[in-house]
CSV table of C-alpha atoms and ligand atoms in Angstrom, one decimal:
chain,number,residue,atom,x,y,z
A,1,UNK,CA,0.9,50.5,-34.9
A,2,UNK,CA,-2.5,52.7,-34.4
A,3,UNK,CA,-3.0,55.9,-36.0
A,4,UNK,CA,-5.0,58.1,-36.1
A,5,UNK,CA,-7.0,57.5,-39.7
A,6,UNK,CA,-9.5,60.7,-41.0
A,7,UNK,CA,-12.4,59.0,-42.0
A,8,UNK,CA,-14.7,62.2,-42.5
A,9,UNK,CA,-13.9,65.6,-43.0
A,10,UNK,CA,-16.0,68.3,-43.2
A,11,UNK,CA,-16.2,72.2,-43.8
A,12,UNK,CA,-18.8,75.3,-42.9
A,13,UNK,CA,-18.1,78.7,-43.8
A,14,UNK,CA,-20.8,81.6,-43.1
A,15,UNK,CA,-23.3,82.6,-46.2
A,16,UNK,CA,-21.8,86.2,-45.9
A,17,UNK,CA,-19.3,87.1,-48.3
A,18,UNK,CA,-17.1,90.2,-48.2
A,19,UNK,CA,-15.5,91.3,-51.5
A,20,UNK,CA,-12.3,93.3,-51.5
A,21,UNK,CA,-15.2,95.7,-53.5
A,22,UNK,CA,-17.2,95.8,-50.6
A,23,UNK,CA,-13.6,96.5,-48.8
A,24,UNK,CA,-12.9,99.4,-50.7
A,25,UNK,CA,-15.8,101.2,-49.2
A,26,UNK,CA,-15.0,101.0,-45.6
A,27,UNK,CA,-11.0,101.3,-45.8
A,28,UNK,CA,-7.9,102.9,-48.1
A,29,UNK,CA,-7.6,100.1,-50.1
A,30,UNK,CA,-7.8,98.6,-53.7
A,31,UNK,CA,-9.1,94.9,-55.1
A,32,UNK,CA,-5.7,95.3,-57.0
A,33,UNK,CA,-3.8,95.9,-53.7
A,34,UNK,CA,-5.1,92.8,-51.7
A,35,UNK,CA,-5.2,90.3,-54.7
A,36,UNK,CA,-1.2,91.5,-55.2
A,37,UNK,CA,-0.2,91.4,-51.9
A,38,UNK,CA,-2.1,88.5,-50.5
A,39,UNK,CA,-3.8,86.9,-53.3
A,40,UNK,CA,-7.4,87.6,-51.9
A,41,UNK,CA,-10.8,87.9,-53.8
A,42,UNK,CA,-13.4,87.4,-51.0
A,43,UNK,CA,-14.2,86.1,-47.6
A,44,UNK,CA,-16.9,84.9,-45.3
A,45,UNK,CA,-17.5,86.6,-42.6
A,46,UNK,CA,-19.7,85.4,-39.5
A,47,UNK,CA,-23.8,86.6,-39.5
A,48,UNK,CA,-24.8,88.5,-36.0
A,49,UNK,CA,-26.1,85.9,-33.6
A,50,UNK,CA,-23.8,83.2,-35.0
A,51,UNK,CA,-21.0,82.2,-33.1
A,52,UNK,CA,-17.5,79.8,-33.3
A,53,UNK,CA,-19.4,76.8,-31.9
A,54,UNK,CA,-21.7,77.3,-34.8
A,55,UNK,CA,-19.5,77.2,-37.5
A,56,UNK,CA,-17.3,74.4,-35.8
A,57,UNK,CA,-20.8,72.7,-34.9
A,58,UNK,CA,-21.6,72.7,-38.8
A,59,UNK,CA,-18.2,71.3,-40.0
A,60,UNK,CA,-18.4,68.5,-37.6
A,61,UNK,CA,-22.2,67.4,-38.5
A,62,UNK,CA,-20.8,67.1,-42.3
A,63,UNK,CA,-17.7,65.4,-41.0
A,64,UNK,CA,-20.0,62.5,-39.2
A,65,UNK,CA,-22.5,62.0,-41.8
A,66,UNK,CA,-19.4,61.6,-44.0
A,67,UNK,CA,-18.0,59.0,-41.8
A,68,UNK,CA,-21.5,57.3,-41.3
A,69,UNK,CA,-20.9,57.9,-37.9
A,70,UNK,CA,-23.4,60.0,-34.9
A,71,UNK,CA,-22.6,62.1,-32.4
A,72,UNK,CA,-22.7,58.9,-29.8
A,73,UNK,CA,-19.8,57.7,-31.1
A,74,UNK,CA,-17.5,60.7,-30.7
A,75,UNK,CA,-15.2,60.2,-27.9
A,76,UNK,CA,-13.3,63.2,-27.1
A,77,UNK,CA,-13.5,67.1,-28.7
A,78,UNK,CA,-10.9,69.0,-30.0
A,79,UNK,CA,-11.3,72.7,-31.0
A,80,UNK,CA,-8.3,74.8,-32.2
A,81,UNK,CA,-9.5,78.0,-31.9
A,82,UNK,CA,-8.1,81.6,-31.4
A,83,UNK,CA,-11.8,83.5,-31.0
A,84,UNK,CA,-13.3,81.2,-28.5
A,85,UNK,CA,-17.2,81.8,-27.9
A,86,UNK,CA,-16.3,83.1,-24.3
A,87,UNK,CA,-13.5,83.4,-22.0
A,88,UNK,CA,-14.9,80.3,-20.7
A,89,UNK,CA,-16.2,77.7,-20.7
A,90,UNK,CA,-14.5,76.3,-24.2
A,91,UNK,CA,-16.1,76.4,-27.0
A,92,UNK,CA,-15.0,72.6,-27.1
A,93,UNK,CA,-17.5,72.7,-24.0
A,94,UNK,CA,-20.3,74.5,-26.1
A,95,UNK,CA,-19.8,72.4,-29.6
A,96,UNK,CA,-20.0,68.9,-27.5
A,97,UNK,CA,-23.6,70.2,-26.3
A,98,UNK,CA,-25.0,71.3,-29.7
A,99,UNK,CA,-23.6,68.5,-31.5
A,100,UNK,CA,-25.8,66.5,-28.5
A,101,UNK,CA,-22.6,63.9,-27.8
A,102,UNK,CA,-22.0,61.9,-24.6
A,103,UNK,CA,-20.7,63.8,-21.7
A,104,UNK,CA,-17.1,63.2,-23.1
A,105,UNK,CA,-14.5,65.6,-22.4
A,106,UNK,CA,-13.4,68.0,-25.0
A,107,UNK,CA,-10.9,70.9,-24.8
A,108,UNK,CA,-10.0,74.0,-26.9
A,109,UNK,CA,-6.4,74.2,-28.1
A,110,UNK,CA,-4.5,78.1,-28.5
A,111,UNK,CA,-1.9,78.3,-30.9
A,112,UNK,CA,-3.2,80.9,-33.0
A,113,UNK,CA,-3.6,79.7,-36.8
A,114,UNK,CA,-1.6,76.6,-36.0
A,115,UNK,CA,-4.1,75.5,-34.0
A,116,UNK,CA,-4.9,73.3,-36.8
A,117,UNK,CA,-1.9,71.4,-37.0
A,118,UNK,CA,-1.5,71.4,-32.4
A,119,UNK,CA,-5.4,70.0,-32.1
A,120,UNK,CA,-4.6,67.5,-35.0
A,121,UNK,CA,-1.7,66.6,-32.9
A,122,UNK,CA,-2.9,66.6,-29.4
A,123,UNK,CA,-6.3,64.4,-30.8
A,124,UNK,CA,-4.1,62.1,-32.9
A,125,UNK,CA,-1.8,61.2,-29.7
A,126,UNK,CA,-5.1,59.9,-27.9
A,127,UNK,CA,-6.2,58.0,-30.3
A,128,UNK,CA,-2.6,56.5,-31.1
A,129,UNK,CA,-2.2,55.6,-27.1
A,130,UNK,CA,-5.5,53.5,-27.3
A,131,UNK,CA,-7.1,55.9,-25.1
A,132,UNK,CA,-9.8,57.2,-27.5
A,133,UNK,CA,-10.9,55.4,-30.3
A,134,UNK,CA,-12.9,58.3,-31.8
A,135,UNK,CA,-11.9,61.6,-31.6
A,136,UNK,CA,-13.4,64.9,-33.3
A,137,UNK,CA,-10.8,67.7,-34.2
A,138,UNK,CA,-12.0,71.3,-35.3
A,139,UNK,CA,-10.4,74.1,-36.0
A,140,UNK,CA,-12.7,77.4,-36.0
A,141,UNK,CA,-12.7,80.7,-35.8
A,142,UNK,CA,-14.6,83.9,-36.2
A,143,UNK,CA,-11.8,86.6,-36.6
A,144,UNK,CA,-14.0,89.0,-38.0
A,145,UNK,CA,-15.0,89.4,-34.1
A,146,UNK,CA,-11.6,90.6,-33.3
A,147,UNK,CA,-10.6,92.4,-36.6
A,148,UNK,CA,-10.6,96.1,-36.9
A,149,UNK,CA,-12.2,97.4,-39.4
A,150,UNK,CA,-10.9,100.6,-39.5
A,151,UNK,CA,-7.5,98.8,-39.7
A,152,UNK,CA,-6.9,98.4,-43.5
A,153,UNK,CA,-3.7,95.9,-43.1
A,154,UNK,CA,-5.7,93.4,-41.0
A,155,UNK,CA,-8.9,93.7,-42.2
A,156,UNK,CA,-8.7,92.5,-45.8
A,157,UNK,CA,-6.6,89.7,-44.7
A,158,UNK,CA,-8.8,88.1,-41.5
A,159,UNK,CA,-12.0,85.7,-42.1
A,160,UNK,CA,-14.2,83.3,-40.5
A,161,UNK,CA,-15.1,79.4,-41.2
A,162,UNK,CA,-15.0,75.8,-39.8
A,163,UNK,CA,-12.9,72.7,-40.7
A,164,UNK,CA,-13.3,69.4,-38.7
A,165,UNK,CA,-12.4,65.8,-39.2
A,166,UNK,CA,-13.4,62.2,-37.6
A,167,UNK,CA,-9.9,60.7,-36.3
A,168,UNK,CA,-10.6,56.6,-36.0
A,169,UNK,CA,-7.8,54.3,-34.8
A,170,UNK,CA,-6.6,52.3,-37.3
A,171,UNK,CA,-3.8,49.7,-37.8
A,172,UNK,CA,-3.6,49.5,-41.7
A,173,UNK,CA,-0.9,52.3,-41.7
A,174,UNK,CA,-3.1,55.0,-42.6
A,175,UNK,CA,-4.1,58.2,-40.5
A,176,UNK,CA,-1.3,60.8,-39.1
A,177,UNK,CA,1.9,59.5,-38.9
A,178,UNK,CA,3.4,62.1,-36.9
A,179,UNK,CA,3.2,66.3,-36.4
A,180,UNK,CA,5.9,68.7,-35.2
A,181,UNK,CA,4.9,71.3,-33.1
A,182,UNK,CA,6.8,74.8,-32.2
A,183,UNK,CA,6.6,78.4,-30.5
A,184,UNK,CA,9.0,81.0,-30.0
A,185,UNK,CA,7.7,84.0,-27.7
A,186,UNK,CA,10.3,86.5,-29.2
A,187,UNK,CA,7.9,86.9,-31.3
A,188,UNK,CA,4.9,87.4,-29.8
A,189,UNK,CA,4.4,91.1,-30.6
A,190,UNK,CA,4.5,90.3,-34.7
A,191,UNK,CA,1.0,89.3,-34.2
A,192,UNK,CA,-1.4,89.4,-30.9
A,193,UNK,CA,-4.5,91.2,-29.2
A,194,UNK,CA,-4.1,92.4,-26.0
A,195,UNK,CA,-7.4,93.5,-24.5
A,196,UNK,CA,-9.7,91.0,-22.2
A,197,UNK,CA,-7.5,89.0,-20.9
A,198,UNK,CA,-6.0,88.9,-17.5
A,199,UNK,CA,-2.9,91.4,-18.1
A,200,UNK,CA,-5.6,94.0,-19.7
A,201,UNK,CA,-8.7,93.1,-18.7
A,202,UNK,CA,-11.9,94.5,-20.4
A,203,UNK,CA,-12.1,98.5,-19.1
A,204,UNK,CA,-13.1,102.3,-20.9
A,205,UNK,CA,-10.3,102.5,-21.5
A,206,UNK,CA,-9.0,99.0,-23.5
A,207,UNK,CA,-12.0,99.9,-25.2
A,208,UNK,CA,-11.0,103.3,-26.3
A,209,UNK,CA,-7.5,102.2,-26.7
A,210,UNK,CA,-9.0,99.6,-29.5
A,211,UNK,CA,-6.8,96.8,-27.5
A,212,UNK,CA,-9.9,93.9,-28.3
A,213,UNK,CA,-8.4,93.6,-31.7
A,214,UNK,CA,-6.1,92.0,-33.4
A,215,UNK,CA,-2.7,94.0,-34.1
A,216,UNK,CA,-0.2,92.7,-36.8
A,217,UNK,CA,3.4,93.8,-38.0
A,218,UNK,CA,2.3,91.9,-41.1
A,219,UNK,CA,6.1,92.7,-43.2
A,220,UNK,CA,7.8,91.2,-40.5
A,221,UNK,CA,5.7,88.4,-39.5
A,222,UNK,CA,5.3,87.6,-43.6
A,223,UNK,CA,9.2,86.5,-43.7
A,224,UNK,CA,9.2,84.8,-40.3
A,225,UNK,CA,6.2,82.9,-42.1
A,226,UNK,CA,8.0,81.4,-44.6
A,227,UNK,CA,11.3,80.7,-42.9
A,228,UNK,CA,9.4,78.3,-40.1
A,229,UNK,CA,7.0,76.6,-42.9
A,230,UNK,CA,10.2,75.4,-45.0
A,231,UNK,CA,12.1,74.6,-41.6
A,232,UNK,CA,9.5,72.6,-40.0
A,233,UNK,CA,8.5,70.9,-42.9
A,234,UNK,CA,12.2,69.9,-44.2
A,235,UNK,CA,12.5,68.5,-40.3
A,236,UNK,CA,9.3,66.2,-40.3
A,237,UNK,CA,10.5,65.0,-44.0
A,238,UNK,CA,13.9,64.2,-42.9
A,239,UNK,CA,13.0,62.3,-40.3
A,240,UNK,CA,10.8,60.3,-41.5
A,241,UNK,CA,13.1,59.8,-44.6
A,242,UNK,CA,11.4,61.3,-47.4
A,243,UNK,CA,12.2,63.8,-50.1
A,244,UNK,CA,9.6,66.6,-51.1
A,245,UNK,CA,9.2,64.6,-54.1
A,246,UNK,CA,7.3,62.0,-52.1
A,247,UNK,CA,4.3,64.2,-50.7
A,248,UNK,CA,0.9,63.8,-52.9
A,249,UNK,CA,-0.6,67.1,-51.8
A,250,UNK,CA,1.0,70.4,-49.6
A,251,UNK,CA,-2.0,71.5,-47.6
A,252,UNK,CA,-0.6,75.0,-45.9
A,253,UNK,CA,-2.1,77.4,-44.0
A,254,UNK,CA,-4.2,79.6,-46.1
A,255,UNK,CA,-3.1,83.4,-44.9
A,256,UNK,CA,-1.4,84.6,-48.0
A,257,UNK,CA,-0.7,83.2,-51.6
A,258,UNK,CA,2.8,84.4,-51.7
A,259,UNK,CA,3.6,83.1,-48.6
A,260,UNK,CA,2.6,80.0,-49.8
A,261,UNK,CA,4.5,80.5,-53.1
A,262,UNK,CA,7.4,81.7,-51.3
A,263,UNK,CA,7.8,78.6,-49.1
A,264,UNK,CA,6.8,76.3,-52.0
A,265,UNK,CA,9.6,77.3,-54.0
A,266,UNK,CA,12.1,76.8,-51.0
A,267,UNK,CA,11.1,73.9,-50.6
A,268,UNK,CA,11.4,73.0,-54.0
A,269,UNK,CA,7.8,71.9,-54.1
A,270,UNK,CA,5.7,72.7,-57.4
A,271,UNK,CA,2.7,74.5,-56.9
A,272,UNK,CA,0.5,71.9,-59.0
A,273,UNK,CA,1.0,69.9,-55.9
A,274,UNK,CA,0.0,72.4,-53.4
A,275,UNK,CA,-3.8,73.6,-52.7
A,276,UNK,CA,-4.4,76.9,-52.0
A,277,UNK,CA,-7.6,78.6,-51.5
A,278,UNK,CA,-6.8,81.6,-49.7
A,279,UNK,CA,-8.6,83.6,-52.7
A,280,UNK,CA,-11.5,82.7,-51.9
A,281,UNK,CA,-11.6,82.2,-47.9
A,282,UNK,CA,-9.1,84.5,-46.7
A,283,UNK,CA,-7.3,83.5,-43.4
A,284,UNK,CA,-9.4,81.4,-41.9
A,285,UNK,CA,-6.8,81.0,-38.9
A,286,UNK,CA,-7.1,77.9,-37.3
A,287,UNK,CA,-10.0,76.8,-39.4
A,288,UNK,CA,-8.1,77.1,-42.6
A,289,UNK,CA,-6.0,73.8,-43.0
A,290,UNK,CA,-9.1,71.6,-42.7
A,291,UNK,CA,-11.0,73.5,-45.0
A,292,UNK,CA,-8.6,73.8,-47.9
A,293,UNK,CA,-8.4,69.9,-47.2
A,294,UNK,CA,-11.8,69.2,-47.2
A,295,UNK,CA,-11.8,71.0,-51.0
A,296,UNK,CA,-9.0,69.4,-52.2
A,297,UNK,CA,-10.9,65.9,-51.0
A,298,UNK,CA,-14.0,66.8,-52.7
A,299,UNK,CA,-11.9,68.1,-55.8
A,300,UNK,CA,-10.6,64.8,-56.0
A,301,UNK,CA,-7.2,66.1,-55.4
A,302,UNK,CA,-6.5,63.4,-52.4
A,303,UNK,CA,-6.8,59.6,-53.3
A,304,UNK,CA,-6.4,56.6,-50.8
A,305,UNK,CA,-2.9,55.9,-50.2
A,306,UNK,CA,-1.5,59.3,-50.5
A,307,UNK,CA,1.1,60.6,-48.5
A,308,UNK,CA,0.2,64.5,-47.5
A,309,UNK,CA,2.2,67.1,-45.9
A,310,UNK,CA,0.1,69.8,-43.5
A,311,UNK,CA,2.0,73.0,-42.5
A,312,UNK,CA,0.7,76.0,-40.8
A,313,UNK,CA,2.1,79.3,-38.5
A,314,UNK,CA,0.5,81.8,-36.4
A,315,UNK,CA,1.2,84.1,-33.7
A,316,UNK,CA,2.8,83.3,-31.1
A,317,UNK,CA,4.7,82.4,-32.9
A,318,UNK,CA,3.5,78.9,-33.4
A,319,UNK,CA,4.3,76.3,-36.1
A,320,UNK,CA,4.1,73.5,-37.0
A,321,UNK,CA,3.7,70.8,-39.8
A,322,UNK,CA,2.1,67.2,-39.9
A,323,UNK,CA,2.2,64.4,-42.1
A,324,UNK,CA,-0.5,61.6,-43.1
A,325,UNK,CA,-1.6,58.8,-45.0
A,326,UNK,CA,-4.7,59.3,-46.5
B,1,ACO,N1,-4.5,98.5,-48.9
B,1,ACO,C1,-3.6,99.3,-49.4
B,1,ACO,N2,-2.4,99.6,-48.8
B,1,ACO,C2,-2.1,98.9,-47.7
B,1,ACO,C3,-3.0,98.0,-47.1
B,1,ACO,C4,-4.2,97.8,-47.7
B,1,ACO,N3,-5.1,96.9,-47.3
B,1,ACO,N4,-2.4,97.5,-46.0
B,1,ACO,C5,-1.2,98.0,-45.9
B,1,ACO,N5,-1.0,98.9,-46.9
B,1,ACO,C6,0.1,99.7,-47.2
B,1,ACO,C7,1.0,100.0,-46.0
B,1,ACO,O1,0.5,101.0,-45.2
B,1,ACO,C8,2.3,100.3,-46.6
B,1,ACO,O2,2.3,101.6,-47.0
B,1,ACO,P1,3.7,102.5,-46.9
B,1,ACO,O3,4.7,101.8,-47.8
B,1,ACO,O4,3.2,103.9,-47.4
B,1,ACO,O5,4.0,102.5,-45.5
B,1,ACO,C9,2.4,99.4,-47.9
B,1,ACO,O6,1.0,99.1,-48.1
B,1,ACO,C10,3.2,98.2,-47.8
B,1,ACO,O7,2.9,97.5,-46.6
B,1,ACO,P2,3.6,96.2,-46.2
B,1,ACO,O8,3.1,95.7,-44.9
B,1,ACO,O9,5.1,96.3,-46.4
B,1,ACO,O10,3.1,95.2,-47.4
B,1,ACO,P3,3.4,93.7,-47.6
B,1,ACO,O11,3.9,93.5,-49.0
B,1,ACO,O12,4.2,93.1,-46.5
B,1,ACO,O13,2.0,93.0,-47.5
B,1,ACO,C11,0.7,91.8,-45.9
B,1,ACO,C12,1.2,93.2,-46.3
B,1,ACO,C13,-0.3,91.3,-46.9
B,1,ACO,C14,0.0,92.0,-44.5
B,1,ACO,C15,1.8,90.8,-45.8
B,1,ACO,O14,2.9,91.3,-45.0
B,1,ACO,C16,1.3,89.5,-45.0
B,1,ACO,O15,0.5,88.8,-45.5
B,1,ACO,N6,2.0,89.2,-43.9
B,1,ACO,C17,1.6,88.0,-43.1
B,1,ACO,C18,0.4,88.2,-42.4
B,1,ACO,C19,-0.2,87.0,-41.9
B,1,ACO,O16,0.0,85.9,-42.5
B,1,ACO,N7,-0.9,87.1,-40.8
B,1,ACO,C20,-1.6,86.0,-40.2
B,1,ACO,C21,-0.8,85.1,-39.5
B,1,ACO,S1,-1.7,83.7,-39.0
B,1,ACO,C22,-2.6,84.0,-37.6
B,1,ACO,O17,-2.2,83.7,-36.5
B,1,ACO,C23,-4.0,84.8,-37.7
C-alpha cells in the first residue's frame, strides 16, 4: 500500500518575540494571568513587510534541504492557512513562485487551526492514489494580522509561524496511515472574523465596527476543544485497533496547555508522551502542529518506527486527528 511517508520537516517562526511583559503594556493583563490560563510565556509575531508566503516559504526551504530534495521535485502545494496573503490568489499560488517550483498546482486549505491536520489529509490522499509522488504541505499563518490588540482575551493567545513537511510515496508502511476530518457550523460564532469577505465586505464602516479581527467566546470554545480532541482521537484509535497505550508521541494543536492537559487526561494519555510548546509559540493556528513536530524531531522525541497520533481544532468548528508512522 502507498503512503504518504514525511521525509523532511521543517519550521520558520518570525525573529520578533512578544512577551506577556511586553503584553502588559498595551492591554489589562498580567504574565501570571496568561501563563495560568493558557500556559503562555512568549510569541512570534510577523515583522512589517513580511507576509504568510514568507514564513510558509521558510519552513518549506528547511523541509527540502532536510529531505535532500529541490524545489523541482515538489509536485503539488499544500497551504493550510487561515490569514492567507490576499483574498486571492492563494498563498499556495504565491509560496509555489518564491520557492521557484514547476508550474504545479498548489491550493490553500480553510479549516481554521485544523488546517494542519485537513492539508496533511487532502496532500496525503494524492500521494496515496499515485497521483503525486511528491507533495509539499504547510501550514502558516500570521494571526497577528487579524488580532486585536486592544482585545486582551485574543491577543495574548494568537501568534504567527510556519510548519511544512516533504510527503514521498512510500510502500514500506511508513507515512500517514489515515486522518479523520470534522466541522460542525453550530458553532461557528465561538470563533470567527467577519469583515472582508463577501457577507461584509471591506467598508468605513467594518472598519469602525473592528469586524477585520478575529472575535472569540474563548470559555465556550475551551470545552468544545477538549470534547472533539478526545472524540476524534478515541475514533481514529478504534478503528485502526489500537489503544492510547500504543502511540509514541501526541502532537496536539498548540492553543492552550490546559486544553491539552485536559484532553490528555481524558484520554488517559501521560503527558511525558505528549509535546507541547504552546509556551513558547502561542497559537500558531494552522502552523502549530508542524512546528511542535518539527521540535519534538529535532529533540529526538520521534524515532523511526514510531507510531504518532496528530490532533487539532479550530473554528468552524473544525477537527480533526491523524495518525502516522514515522
Ligand atoms: N488578562 C486578564 N484577564 C483576562 C484576559 C487577559 N488576557 N482575558 C480575559 N480575561 C478575564 C475575562 O474578562 C474574565 O473576567 P470576568 O470574570 O471579570 O468576566 C476572566 O478573565 C475569565 O475569563 P474566561 O474567558 O472565563 O477565562 P478562561 O479560563 O476560559 O480562559 C482562555 C480564557 C485562555 C481564552 C480560554 O478560554 C481558552 O484558551 N479558550 C480556547 C481558546 C482557543 O483555543 N482559541 C483558539 C482556537 S484555534 C483557532 O482556530 C485559532
Amino acid at each position: 500500500m502507498i503512503r504518504g511517508k514525511i521525509v523532511g520537516i521543517g519550521a520558520y517562526a518570525p525573529k520578533r518575540i512578544l512577551t506577556n511583559h511586553d503584553l502588559e503594556r498595551m492591554v489589562a493583563t498580567s504574565d501570571e494571568w496568561i501563563v495560568q490560563r493558557s500556559g503562555i510565556r512568549q510569541r512570534h509575531v510577523i515583522e512589517e513587510g513580511e507576509t504568510t508566503s514568507d514564513l510558509a516559504v521558510r519552513a518549506a526551504q528547511q523541509a527540502l534541504e532536510r529531505a535532500n530534495l529541490t524545489p523541482d521535485d515538489v509536485d503539488f502545494i499544500v497551504v493550510g492557512t487561515t490569514t492567507a496573503d490576499m483574498q486571492f490568489p492563494s498563498t499556495a499560488n504565491f509560496v509555489q513562485g518564491k520557492l521557484g517550483c514547476r508550474r504545479i498546482g498548489s491550493v490553500d486549505v480553510w479549516a481554521a487551526c485544523t488546517g494542519s491536520i485537513y492539508g496533511l489529509a487532502v496532500g496525503s490522499q494524492f500521494v496515496q492514489t499515485g497521483k503525486y509522488r511528491r507533495v509539499l504541505v504547510i501550514g502558516a499563518e500570521a494571526l497577528s494580522r487579524i488580532t486585536d490588540w486592544t482585545d486582551r482575551s485574543t491577543c495574548v493567545l494568537l501568534a504567527d509561524a510556519a510548519g511544512a513537511v516533504v510527503l514521498e510515496a512510500c510502500e514500506d508502511g511508513r507515512g500517514v496511515i489515515d486522518a479523520d476530518l470534522y466541522s460542525d457550523a453550530r458553532h461557528w460564532e465561538l470563533l470567527y472574523m467577519p469583515g472582508g469577505g463577501a457577507q461584509y465586505p471591506a467598508s468605513h464602516e467594518t472598519v469602525d465596527q473592528r469586524m477585520h479581527f478575529a472575535k472569540m467566546r474563548g470559555n465556550e470554545l475551551f470545552k468544545v476543544a477538549v470534547r472533539m480532541f478526545v472524540e476524534c482521537a478515541s475514533t481514529l484509535l478504534e478503528r485502526h485497533g489500537l489503544k492510547v497505550s500504543d502511540i509514541d508521541l501526541f502532537v496536539p494543536h498548540q492553543a492552550n496547555l490546559r486544553i491539552i492537559e485536559a484532553a490528555a487526561k481524558r484520554l488517559d494519555m501521560p503527558m511525558d508522551r505528549v509535546f507541547v510548546n504552546v509556551d513558547r509559540y502561542g497559537n500558531t493556528g494552522a502552523a502549530s502542529v508542524y512546528v511542535a513536530l518539527e521540535e519534538a524531531v529535532a529533540a529526538g522525541r520521534v524515532r523511526a518506527g514510531d507510531l504518532i497520533l496528530l490532533a487539532a481544532f479550530g473554528g468552524g468548528v473544525t477537527w480533526g486527528a491523524a495518525l502516522l508512522r514515522w
